[in-house]
């Protein structure tokens, strides 16, 4: 897996102060993507044990409320992220995990490997960014078609359950 950056303290991609990991590689190519440079699967640096140790040191800080995965496309990096998130769950089980994906919840549910990654997370921000639906007033998402989904409640209900049904 390759990554573009690790943000030790991030307040833009989920509630509270979070640590964010930006993976690289995405085939969605949304128009006006906010991280176009991270669409390239060869962008960034190779993930190593050094980055794993750095990530864990940040997540262990009391001020950090959780981890956010963005990209690029985390679901297109599921194979590498699954073991990492299993280790995160063991090391800091009290921290929540958010994942941003251009795939919808329903599309993710159709792929076994993506489901494994999804089930290690708490919140999914789903859907491709659509410039015509851009709305800077929405909580933690860029366009009105995207949803902020409570994964555990969704799994229990058998359908997507939104954290903020009105988006605000």
PDB file of C-alpha atoms in Angstrom:
ATOM      1  CA  UNK A   1       0.000   0.000   0.000  1.00  0.00           C
ATOM      2  CA  UNK A   2       1.077   3.539  -0.681  1.00  0.00           C
ATOM      3  CA  UNK A   3      -0.019   6.619   1.202  1.00  0.00           C
ATOM      4  CA  UNK A   4       0.021  10.351   0.565  1.00  0.00           C
ATOM      5  CA  UNK A   5       0.101  11.616   4.126  1.00  0.00           C
ATOM      6  CA  UNK A   6      -0.669  10.987   7.761  1.00  0.00           C
ATOM      7  CA  UNK A   7      -2.182  13.950   9.575  1.00  0.00           C
ATOM      8  CA  UNK A   8      -1.432  13.729  13.280  1.00  0.00           C
ATOM      9  CA  UNK A   9      -4.205  16.167  14.173  1.00  0.00           C
ATOM     10  CA  UNK A  10      -7.128  16.643  11.776  1.00  0.00           C
ATOM     11  CA  UNK A  11     -10.387  18.443  12.583  1.00  0.00           C
ATOM     12  CA  UNK A  12     -11.921  18.399   9.095  1.00  0.00           C
ATOM     13  CA  UNK A  13     -12.595  14.700   8.521  1.00  0.00           C
ATOM     14  CA  UNK A  14     -14.779  13.568  11.391  1.00  0.00           C
ATOM     15  CA  UNK A  15     -15.721  14.812  14.847  1.00  0.00           C
ATOM     16  CA  UNK A  16     -13.113  15.863  17.367  1.00  0.00           C
ATOM     17  CA  UNK A  17      -9.391  15.798  16.831  1.00  0.00           C
ATOM     18  CA  UNK A  18      -8.524  12.831  14.664  1.00  0.00           C
ATOM     19  CA  UNK A  19      -5.554  11.210  13.012  1.00  0.00           C
ATOM     20  CA  UNK A  20      -6.094  10.818   9.274  1.00  0.00           C
ATOM     21  CA  UNK A  21      -4.435   8.457   6.837  1.00  0.00           C
ATOM     22  CA  UNK A  22      -4.621   9.345   3.142  1.00  0.00           C
ATOM     23  CA  UNK A  23      -3.989   6.296   0.957  1.00  0.00           C
ATOM     24  CA  UNK A  24      -3.205   6.665  -2.732  1.00  0.00           C
ATOM     25  CA  UNK A  25      -4.934   5.143  -5.701  1.00  0.00           C
ATOM     26  CA  UNK A  26      -8.460   5.756  -6.931  1.00  0.00           C
ATOM     27  CA  UNK A  27     -10.197   4.894 -10.189  1.00  0.00           C
ATOM     28  CA  UNK A  28     -13.324   7.010  -9.603  1.00  0.00           C
ATOM     29  CA  UNK A  29     -11.760  10.246 -10.950  1.00  0.00           C
ATOM     30  CA  UNK A  30     -14.512  12.501  -9.579  1.00  0.00           C
ATOM     31  CA  UNK A  31     -14.559  15.899 -11.298  1.00  0.00           C
ATOM     32  CA  UNK A  32     -12.883  18.470  -9.016  1.00  0.00           C
ATOM     33  CA  UNK A  33     -11.771  15.810  -6.547  1.00  0.00           C
ATOM     34  CA  UNK A  34     -10.171  17.525  -3.548  1.00  0.00           C
ATOM     35  CA  UNK A  35      -7.236  15.060  -3.649  1.00  0.00           C
ATOM     36  CA  UNK A  36      -6.613  14.559  -7.347  1.00  0.00           C
ATOM     37  CA  UNK A  37      -2.898  13.896  -6.752  1.00  0.00           C
ATOM     38  CA  UNK A  38      -3.818  10.860  -4.649  1.00  0.00           C
ATOM     39  CA  UNK A  39      -5.722   9.179  -7.497  1.00  0.00           C
ATOM     40  CA  UNK A  40      -2.408   7.843  -8.827  1.00  0.00           C
ATOM     41  CA  UNK A  41      -1.625   4.391  -7.367  1.00  0.00           C
ATOM     42  CA  UNK A  42       2.110   5.162  -7.552  1.00  0.00           C
ATOM     43  CA  UNK A  43       1.828   8.487  -5.708  1.00  0.00           C
ATOM     44  CA  UNK A  44       3.148   8.964  -2.212  1.00  0.00           C
ATOM     45  CA  UNK A  45       5.353   6.613  -0.257  1.00  0.00           C
ATOM     46  CA  UNK A  46       5.302   2.895   0.480  1.00  0.00           C
ATOM     47  CA  UNK A  47       3.684   2.041   3.834  1.00  0.00           C
ATOM     48  CA  UNK A  48       6.136   0.372   6.216  1.00  0.00           C
ATOM     49  CA  UNK A  49       6.415  -0.588   9.878  1.00  0.00           C
ATOM     50  CA  UNK A  50       7.783   2.912  10.517  1.00  0.00           C
ATOM     51  CA  UNK A  51       4.485   4.472   9.422  1.00  0.00           C
ATOM     52  CA  UNK A  52       2.533   1.897  11.405  1.00  0.00           C
ATOM     53  CA  UNK A  53       4.444   2.849  14.563  1.00  0.00           C
ATOM     54  CA  UNK A  54       3.923   6.556  13.825  1.00  0.00           C
ATOM     55  CA  UNK A  55       0.180   6.061  13.298  1.00  0.00           C
ATOM     56  CA  UNK A  56      -0.174   4.110  16.539  1.00  0.00           C
ATOM     57  CA  UNK A  57       1.766   6.718  18.512  1.00  0.00           C
ATOM     58  CA  UNK A  58      -0.710   9.364  17.326  1.00  0.00           C
ATOM     59  CA  UNK A  59      -3.768   7.206  18.016  1.00  0.00           C
ATOM     60  CA  UNK A  60      -2.604   6.568  21.579  1.00  0.00           C
ATOM     61  CA  UNK A  61      -2.678  10.284  22.386  1.00  0.00           C
ATOM     62  CA  UNK A  62      -5.632  11.064  24.691  1.00  0.00           C
ATOM     63  CA  UNK A  63      -6.599  14.121  22.621  1.00  0.00           C
ATOM     64  CA  UNK A  64      -7.103  12.012  19.475  1.00  0.00           C
ATOM     65  CA  UNK A  65     -10.680  10.713  19.237  1.00  0.00           C
ATOM     66  CA  UNK A  66     -10.157   8.333  16.342  1.00  0.00           C
ATOM     67  CA  UNK A  67      -8.775   7.426  12.949  1.00  0.00           C
ATOM     68  CA  UNK A  68     -10.068   8.590   9.568  1.00  0.00           C
ATOM     69  CA  UNK A  69      -9.193   6.816   6.307  1.00  0.00           C
ATOM     70  CA  UNK A  70      -9.336   8.833   3.091  1.00  0.00           C
ATOM     71  CA  UNK A  71      -7.592   8.910  -0.203  1.00  0.00           C
ATOM     72  CA  UNK A  72      -7.382   8.118  -2.900  1.00  0.00           C
ATOM     73  CA  UNK A  73      -9.834   5.325  -2.282  1.00  0.00           C
ATOM     74  CA  UNK A  74      -9.510   3.243   0.904  1.00  0.00           C
ATOM     75  CA  UNK A  75     -11.770   0.503  -0.495  1.00  0.00           C
ATOM     76  CA  UNK A  76      -9.334   0.024  -3.381  1.00  0.00           C
ATOM     77  CA  UNK A  77      -6.642  -0.490  -0.721  1.00  0.00           C
ATOM     78  CA  UNK A  78      -8.715  -2.885   1.402  1.00  0.00           C
ATOM     79  CA  UNK A  79      -6.284  -5.793   1.232  1.00  0.00           C
ATOM     80  CA  UNK A  80      -3.544  -3.762   2.966  1.00  0.00           C
ATOM     81  CA  UNK A  81      -5.852  -1.803   5.275  1.00  0.00           C
ATOM     82  CA  UNK A  82      -7.657  -4.817   6.772  1.00  0.00           C
ATOM     83  CA  UNK A  83      -4.679  -6.131   8.802  1.00  0.00           C
ATOM     84  CA  UNK A  84      -3.721  -2.580   9.795  1.00  0.00           C
ATOM     85  CA  UNK A  85      -7.228  -1.865  11.112  1.00  0.00           C
ATOM     86  CA  UNK A  86      -7.327  -5.178  12.966  1.00  0.00           C
ATOM     87  CA  UNK A  87      -4.180  -4.061  14.767  1.00  0.00           C
ATOM     88  CA  UNK A  88      -5.684  -0.620  15.433  1.00  0.00           C
ATOM     89  CA  UNK A  89      -8.764  -2.263  16.961  1.00  0.00           C
ATOM     90  CA  UNK A  90      -6.552  -4.306  19.297  1.00  0.00           C
ATOM     91  CA  UNK A  91      -4.271  -1.420  20.253  1.00  0.00           C
ATOM     92  CA  UNK A  92      -6.873   1.336  20.774  1.00  0.00           C
ATOM     93  CA  UNK A  93     -10.323  -0.279  20.905  1.00  0.00           C
ATOM     94  CA  UNK A  94     -11.856   2.867  22.399  1.00  0.00           C
ATOM     95  CA  UNK A  95     -11.083   4.939  19.279  1.00  0.00           C
ATOM     96  CA  UNK A  96     -13.584   5.092  16.435  1.00  0.00           C
ATOM     97  CA  UNK A  97     -12.701   4.648  12.769  1.00  0.00           C
ATOM     98  CA  UNK A  98     -14.206   6.647   9.922  1.00  0.00           C
ATOM     99  CA  UNK A  99     -13.709   5.729   6.275  1.00  0.00           C
ATOM    100  CA  UNK A 100     -14.426   7.889   3.233  1.00  0.00           C
ATOM    101  CA  UNK A 101     -15.249   6.078   0.002  1.00  0.00           C
ATOM    102  CA  UNK A 102     -16.485   6.946  -3.466  1.00  0.00           C
ATOM    103  CA  UNK A 103     -18.375   3.651  -3.390  1.00  0.00           C
ATOM    104  CA  UNK A 104     -21.847   3.660  -1.895  1.00  0.00           C
ATOM    105  CA  UNK A 105     -22.653   1.496   1.101  1.00  0.00           C
ATOM    106  CA  UNK A 106     -24.639  -0.772  -1.206  1.00  0.00           C
ATOM    107  CA  UNK A 107     -21.737  -1.121  -3.673  1.00  0.00           C
ATOM    108  CA  UNK A 108     -19.342  -1.962  -0.848  1.00  0.00           C
ATOM    109  CA  UNK A 109     -21.718  -4.681   0.409  1.00  0.00           C
ATOM    110  CA  UNK A 110     -21.319  -6.438  -2.979  1.00  0.00           C
ATOM    111  CA  UNK A 111     -17.579  -7.051  -2.528  1.00  0.00           C
ATOM    112  CA  UNK A 112     -16.323  -9.488   0.120  1.00  0.00           C
ATOM    113  CA  UNK A 113     -12.969  -7.786   0.715  1.00  0.00           C
ATOM    114  CA  UNK A 114     -14.521  -4.325   0.974  1.00  0.00           C
ATOM    115  CA  UNK A 115     -17.079  -5.661   3.432  1.00  0.00           C
ATOM    116  CA  UNK A 116     -14.227  -6.915   5.626  1.00  0.00           C
ATOM    117  CA  UNK A 117     -12.754  -3.409   5.695  1.00  0.00           C
ATOM    118  CA  UNK A 118     -16.159  -1.816   6.256  1.00  0.00           C
ATOM    119  CA  UNK A 119     -16.865  -4.050   9.255  1.00  0.00           C
ATOM    120  CA  UNK A 120     -13.686  -2.802  10.954  1.00  0.00           C
ATOM    121  CA  UNK A 121     -14.961   0.784  10.761  1.00  0.00           C
ATOM    122  CA  UNK A 122     -17.647   2.702  12.653  1.00  0.00           C
ATOM    123  CA  UNK A 123     -18.694   5.392  10.182  1.00  0.00           C
ATOM    124  CA  UNK A 124     -18.735   5.446   6.379  1.00  0.00           C
ATOM    125  CA  UNK A 125     -18.945   8.619   4.322  1.00  0.00           C
ATOM    126  CA  UNK A 126     -20.052   7.176   1.012  1.00  0.00           C
ATOM    127  CA  UNK A 127     -20.563   8.181  -2.584  1.00  0.00           C
ATOM    128  CA  UNK A 128     -18.608   9.925  -5.268  1.00  0.00           C
ATOM    129  CA  UNK A 129     -18.145  13.674  -5.048  1.00  0.00           C
ATOM    130  CA  UNK A 130     -20.535  15.407  -7.479  1.00  0.00           C
ATOM    131  CA  UNK A 131     -19.579  19.005  -8.268  1.00  0.00           C
ATOM    132  CA  UNK A 132     -23.178  20.003  -9.154  1.00  0.00           C
ATOM    133  CA  UNK A 133     -24.269  18.878  -5.657  1.00  0.00           C
ATOM    134  CA  UNK A 134     -21.425  20.585  -3.778  1.00  0.00           C
ATOM    135  CA  UNK A 135     -22.565  22.051  -0.455  1.00  0.00           C
ATOM    136  CA  UNK A 136     -19.979  23.372   2.030  1.00  0.00           C
ATOM    137  CA  UNK A 137     -22.645  23.467   4.759  1.00  0.00           C
ATOM    138  CA  UNK A 138     -22.885  19.672   5.024  1.00  0.00           C
ATOM    139  CA  UNK A 139     -21.248  17.842   7.921  1.00  0.00           C
ATOM    140  CA  UNK A 140     -18.051  16.039   6.901  1.00  0.00           C
ATOM    141  CA  UNK A 141     -18.892  15.595   3.228  1.00  0.00           C
ATOM    142  CA  UNK A 142     -18.625  17.641   0.058  1.00  0.00           C
ATOM    143  CA  UNK A 143     -21.757  16.963  -1.975  1.00  0.00           C
ATOM    144  CA  UNK A 144     -25.401  16.320  -1.141  1.00  0.00           C
ATOM    145  CA  UNK A 145     -25.440  12.801  -2.622  1.00  0.00           C
ATOM    146  CA  UNK A 146     -22.864  11.626  -0.076  1.00  0.00           C
ATOM    147  CA  UNK A 147     -24.066  10.092   3.176  1.00  0.00           C
ATOM    148  CA  UNK A 148     -22.603   9.779   6.676  1.00  0.00           C
ATOM    149  CA  UNK A 149     -23.550   6.246   7.711  1.00  0.00           C
ATOM    150  CA  UNK A 150     -23.445   4.511  11.095  1.00  0.00           C
ATOM    151  CA  UNK A 151     -22.007   1.161  10.034  1.00  0.00           C
ATOM    152  CA  UNK A 152     -22.969  -0.903  13.108  1.00  0.00           C
ATOM    153  CA  UNK A 153     -26.586   0.326  13.068  1.00  0.00           C
ATOM    154  CA  UNK A 154     -26.730  -0.242   9.308  1.00  0.00           C
ATOM    155  CA  UNK A 155     -25.526  -3.824   9.655  1.00  0.00           C
ATOM    156  CA  UNK A 156     -28.213  -4.468  12.300  1.00  0.00           C
ATOM    157  CA  UNK A 157     -30.938  -2.821  10.202  1.00  0.00           C
ATOM    158  CA  UNK A 158     -29.887  -4.372   6.892  1.00  0.00           C
ATOM    159  CA  UNK A 159     -29.846  -0.935   5.237  1.00  0.00           C
ATOM    160  CA  UNK A 160     -27.917   2.320   5.517  1.00  0.00           C
ATOM    161  CA  UNK A 161     -28.667   4.259   8.719  1.00  0.00           C
ATOM    162  CA  UNK A 162     -27.598   7.896   8.531  1.00  0.00           C
ATOM    163  CA  UNK A 163     -25.979   9.799  11.392  1.00  0.00           C
ATOM    164  CA  UNK A 164     -27.452  13.097  10.172  1.00  0.00           C
ATOM    165  CA  UNK A 165     -30.436  12.447   7.890  1.00  0.00           C
ATOM    166  CA  UNK A 166     -30.603  16.116   6.845  1.00  0.00           C
ATOM    167  CA  UNK A 167     -26.815  16.304   6.391  1.00  0.00           C
ATOM    168  CA  UNK A 168     -26.373  19.081   8.953  1.00  0.00           C
TER     169      UNK A 168
END
